[in-house]
Short mmCIF file of C-alpha atoms in Angstrom, two decimals:
data_model
loop_
_atom_site.label_atom_id
_atom_site.label_comp_id
_atom_site.label_asym_id
_atom_site.label_seq_id
_atom_site.Cartn_x
_atom_site.Cartn_y
_atom_site.Cartn_z
CA MET A 1 -78.05 9.68 111.03
CA SER A 2 -80.88 11.17 109.85
CA ILE A 3 -84.36 8.97 110.89
CA THR A 4 -87.69 9.43 109.05
CA VAL A 5 -90.89 8.46 110.74
CA PHE A 6 -93.67 8.43 108.66
CA GLY A 7 -97.79 8.26 110.58
CA LEU A 8 -99.81 5.24 111.37
CA THR A 9 -103.45 6.30 112.07
CA GLY A 10 -107.17 4.69 112.12
CA GLY A 11 -109.98 4.82 113.44
CA ILE A 12 -111.81 2.87 116.80
CA GLY A 13 -111.96 -1.19 115.55
CA SER A 14 -109.81 -0.63 112.05
CA GLY A 15 -107.66 -2.80 113.21
CA LYS A 16 -104.67 0.03 113.53
CA SER A 17 -102.59 -2.49 115.98
CA THR A 18 -102.66 -5.84 113.40
CA VAL A 19 -100.35 -3.25 111.44
CA ALA A 20 -98.83 -1.95 113.42
CA ALA A 21 -97.87 -5.31 114.87
CA ARG A 22 -96.68 -6.69 111.91
CA PHE A 23 -94.27 -4.08 111.00
CA ARG A 24 -92.59 -4.44 114.41
CA ALA A 25 -92.59 -8.15 113.47
CA ARG A 26 -90.61 -7.03 110.42
CA GLY A 27 -88.24 -5.24 112.85
CA LEU A 28 -89.84 -1.62 112.44
CA PRO A 29 -89.29 0.52 115.39
CA VAL A 30 -93.10 1.41 116.29
CA ILE A 31 -93.87 3.73 118.90
CA ASP A 32 -96.98 3.45 119.95
CA ALA A 33 -99.20 7.19 121.49
CA ASP A 34 -101.39 5.30 123.54
CA VAL A 35 -98.77 3.76 125.26
CA LEU A 36 -96.80 7.12 125.67
CA ALA A 37 -99.97 8.83 126.78
CA ARG A 38 -100.28 5.77 129.60
CA GLU A 39 -96.34 6.87 130.92
CA VAL A 40 -97.44 10.35 130.95
CA VAL A 41 -100.50 10.10 133.59
CA ALA A 42 -98.72 6.72 135.30
CA LYS A 43 -98.80 6.46 138.93
CA GLY A 44 -96.93 9.28 140.84
CA THR A 45 -96.15 11.36 137.55
CA PRO A 46 -96.62 15.35 136.74
CA GLY A 47 -99.13 14.75 134.74
CA LEU A 48 -101.28 13.00 136.94
CA ASP A 49 -100.96 15.30 139.78
CA GLU A 50 -102.48 17.50 137.20
CA ILE A 51 -105.48 15.49 136.47
CA ARG A 52 -106.19 14.82 140.00
CA ALA A 53 -106.11 18.98 140.18
CA ARG A 54 -107.89 19.58 137.75
CA PHE A 55 -110.59 16.22 137.23
CA GLY A 56 -110.61 15.98 141.75
CA ALA A 57 -110.13 12.98 142.91
CA ASP A 58 -112.78 10.41 141.87
CA VAL A 59 -110.79 10.02 138.50
CA ILE A 60 -107.71 8.58 141.08
CA ASP A 61 -108.17 4.49 142.22
CA ASP A 62 -107.49 2.89 145.30
CA HIS A 63 -104.27 2.46 144.00
CA GLY A 64 -103.26 5.16 143.11
CA GLU A 65 -103.63 5.29 139.37
CA LEU A 66 -106.29 7.02 137.34
CA ASP A 67 -108.94 5.26 136.52
CA ARG A 68 -109.56 5.50 132.50
CA ALA A 69 -113.21 5.00 132.97
CA ARG A 70 -114.30 7.50 134.81
CA LEU A 71 -112.21 9.90 133.66
CA ALA A 72 -113.27 9.25 129.48
CA GLU A 73 -116.66 9.13 131.03
CA ILE A 74 -116.21 12.75 132.07
CA VAL A 75 -114.49 14.10 128.93
CA PHE A 76 -116.72 12.00 126.72
CA HIS A 77 -119.70 14.17 127.13
CA ASP A 78 -118.05 17.88 127.47
CA ASP A 79 -115.77 19.46 125.51
CA ASP A 80 -114.11 21.87 127.97
CA ALA A 81 -113.04 19.01 129.95
CA ARG A 82 -111.34 17.54 126.35
CA ARG A 83 -110.18 19.96 125.89
CA ALA A 84 -108.66 20.45 129.40
CA LEU A 85 -107.30 16.81 129.54
CA ASN A 86 -105.50 17.12 125.95
CA ALA A 87 -103.90 19.91 127.89
CA ILE A 88 -102.54 18.06 129.70
CA THR A 89 -101.52 15.14 128.58
CA HIS A 90 -100.47 15.97 123.86
CA PRO A 91 -98.16 18.08 125.59
CA ARG A 92 -95.98 15.32 127.41
CA VAL A 93 -96.50 12.98 125.00
CA ARG A 94 -95.20 14.41 121.91
CA ASP A 95 -91.95 15.70 124.31
CA LEU A 96 -92.29 11.45 125.20
CA ALA A 97 -92.27 10.57 121.38
CA LEU A 98 -89.52 13.26 120.31
CA ALA A 99 -86.93 11.88 123.21
CA ARG A 100 -87.84 7.82 121.74
CA VAL A 101 -87.10 9.69 117.81
CA GLN A 102 -83.57 11.10 119.13
CA GLU A 103 -83.01 7.69 120.86
CA LEU A 104 -84.11 5.42 117.62
CA ALA A 105 -81.71 8.09 115.69
CA ALA A 106 -78.87 8.05 117.72
CA ARG A 107 -78.37 4.30 117.88
CA GLY A 108 -78.83 4.74 113.43
CA GLU A 109 -82.45 3.81 113.27
CA PRO A 110 -83.39 4.90 109.71
CA LEU A 111 -86.85 4.59 109.74
CA ALA A 112 -89.75 4.54 112.29
CA CYS A 113 -93.31 4.15 112.93
CA TYR A 114 -95.55 6.53 114.93
CA GLU A 115 -98.63 5.27 116.03
CA VAL A 116 -101.26 7.19 116.64
CA PRO A 117 -105.49 6.80 117.05
CA LEU A 118 -106.42 10.42 116.73
CA LEU A 119 -103.15 11.53 114.00
CA VAL A 120 -104.77 13.58 111.71
CA GLU A 121 -107.21 15.28 113.94
CA SER A 122 -104.47 16.42 116.12
CA GLY A 123 -103.40 18.16 113.01
CA LEU A 124 -100.39 15.77 112.65
CA ALA A 125 -100.63 14.14 109.12
CA ASP A 126 -97.98 16.64 107.04
CA ALA A 127 -95.41 15.99 109.66
CA LEU A 128 -95.61 12.29 109.37
CA ARG A 129 -95.56 11.47 105.67
CA PRO A 130 -96.18 9.40 103.98
CA LEU A 131 -99.13 8.40 106.37
CA VAL A 132 -101.01 4.75 106.44
CA VAL A 133 -103.86 4.95 107.37
CA VAL A 134 -105.83 1.49 108.16
CA VAL A 135 -109.12 0.84 107.13
CA VAL A 136 -112.47 -0.77 107.06
CA ASP A 137 -115.89 -0.48 106.49
CA PRO A 138 -118.70 1.39 109.42
CA ALA A 139 -120.82 -1.34 109.37
CA THR A 140 -117.28 -3.84 110.58
CA GLN A 141 -115.89 -1.01 112.51
CA VAL A 142 -119.10 -0.76 114.84
CA GLU A 143 -119.41 -4.64 115.01
CA ARG A 144 -115.28 -4.96 116.23
CA SER A 145 -115.57 -2.05 118.31
CA MET A 146 -118.30 -4.16 120.26
CA ARG A 147 -116.85 -7.21 120.49
CA ARG A 148 -113.35 -5.17 122.00
CA ASP A 149 -114.86 -3.08 124.10
CA GLY A 150 -117.54 -5.69 125.88
CA SER A 151 -120.18 -2.02 124.81
CA THR A 152 -122.96 -1.58 123.15
CA ARG A 153 -123.80 -0.47 119.48
CA GLU A 154 -125.04 2.49 120.61
CA HIS A 155 -122.00 3.37 122.78
CA ALA A 156 -119.63 1.72 119.69
CA GLU A 157 -121.09 4.31 117.63
CA ALA A 158 -120.92 7.29 119.44
CA ARG A 159 -117.82 6.51 119.75
CA ILE A 160 -117.10 6.08 115.64
CA ARG A 161 -119.18 9.41 115.83
CA SER A 162 -116.47 11.39 117.50
CA GLN A 163 -113.60 10.44 115.54
CA MET A 164 -112.85 11.73 111.78
CA PRO A 165 -114.79 9.84 109.54
CA LEU A 166 -112.41 6.45 107.83
CA SER A 167 -112.92 7.87 104.46
CA ASP A 168 -112.10 11.32 105.34
CA LYS A 169 -109.14 9.93 106.38
CA ALA A 170 -108.13 7.93 103.53
CA ALA A 171 -109.06 10.68 100.93
CA ILE A 172 -105.13 12.47 102.66
CA ALA A 173 -102.96 9.13 103.04
CA ASP A 174 -100.52 8.43 101.12
CA HIS A 175 -101.39 4.57 101.92
CA VAL A 176 -104.52 2.67 102.40
CA VAL A 177 -104.42 0.17 104.30
CA ASP A 178 -107.98 -2.23 103.68
CA ASN A 179 -108.81 -4.56 107.79
CA GLY A 180 -111.92 -5.86 106.21
CA GLY A 181 -110.73 -9.26 104.83
CA ALA A 182 -108.91 -11.72 105.84
CA VAL A 183 -105.88 -11.37 107.92
CA ALA A 184 -103.60 -12.67 105.48
CA GLU A 185 -104.29 -9.91 103.27
CA THR A 186 -104.42 -7.77 105.42
CA LEU A 187 -100.28 -8.07 106.61
CA THR A 188 -99.64 -8.94 102.77
CA ARG A 189 -101.19 -5.38 102.39
CA ALA A 190 -98.63 -3.80 105.50
CA ASP A 191 -96.18 -5.85 103.61
CA GLU A 192 -95.97 -4.17 100.48
CA VAL A 193 -96.68 -0.37 102.24
CA LEU A 194 -93.18 -1.16 104.54
CA ASP A 195 -91.84 -1.84 101.63
CA THR A 196 -92.72 0.98 99.42
CA ILE A 197 -91.48 3.65 102.00
CA CYS A 198 -88.64 1.93 102.15
CA ARG A 199 -87.71 2.51 98.84
CA LYS A 200 -88.80 5.88 98.20
CA THR A 201 -86.63 6.39 101.61
CA GLY A 202 -83.35 4.58 100.12
CA LEU A 203 -83.68 1.73 102.30
CA ASP A 204 -83.64 -1.96 101.11
CA PRO A 205 -87.27 -3.35 102.08
CA ALA A 206 -84.78 -6.65 103.47
CA ARG A 207 -83.90 -4.44 106.45
CA TYR A 208 -87.04 -5.43 108.10
CA PRO A 209 -87.39 -9.30 106.49
CA ARG A 210 -91.15 -10.93 105.98
CA PRO A 211 -91.81 -13.32 108.97
#
């Protein structure tokens, strides 16, 4: 059986994970790129060995695992370092994602969602249609990012500026979920989007019942 994989993205503090959790609650398989990114650099993996060779032992903690905060500090301020890290991790994440999709197809799943923070920035938008983008207004994005990460406003704003504006992502989306209001409203909109995607792919939305 063939499988349709659609994309889900947003930005820092937009609430993408809320929508992904709703899809999972309805029984839809959701592949999380962030989880895959952690798997490919886990302790003992070739990915972690490459990172150690490129960035030095300082990015490995006392338990032999990746010190994500230390590595993030390095790559955030250095474009060459960020490109080097992406060259190590992105191909491995892509291969692992493909393997997960193949597993889902083999067990007869007709539909799946691939949740990727930098989906549009990575040039994957056209490969993962329909594209669902979760948005909030910029002020809310900053406030949520500060609360979630315990960061300063300056740091939150800098991280958000490093990503494509949500308005630009929304402009190329097939479906937009506005997460600026009550959670119940966001979940209702997420349900509407999934139902629409189901119908357009020839599936009965009842296959993924609402909680």
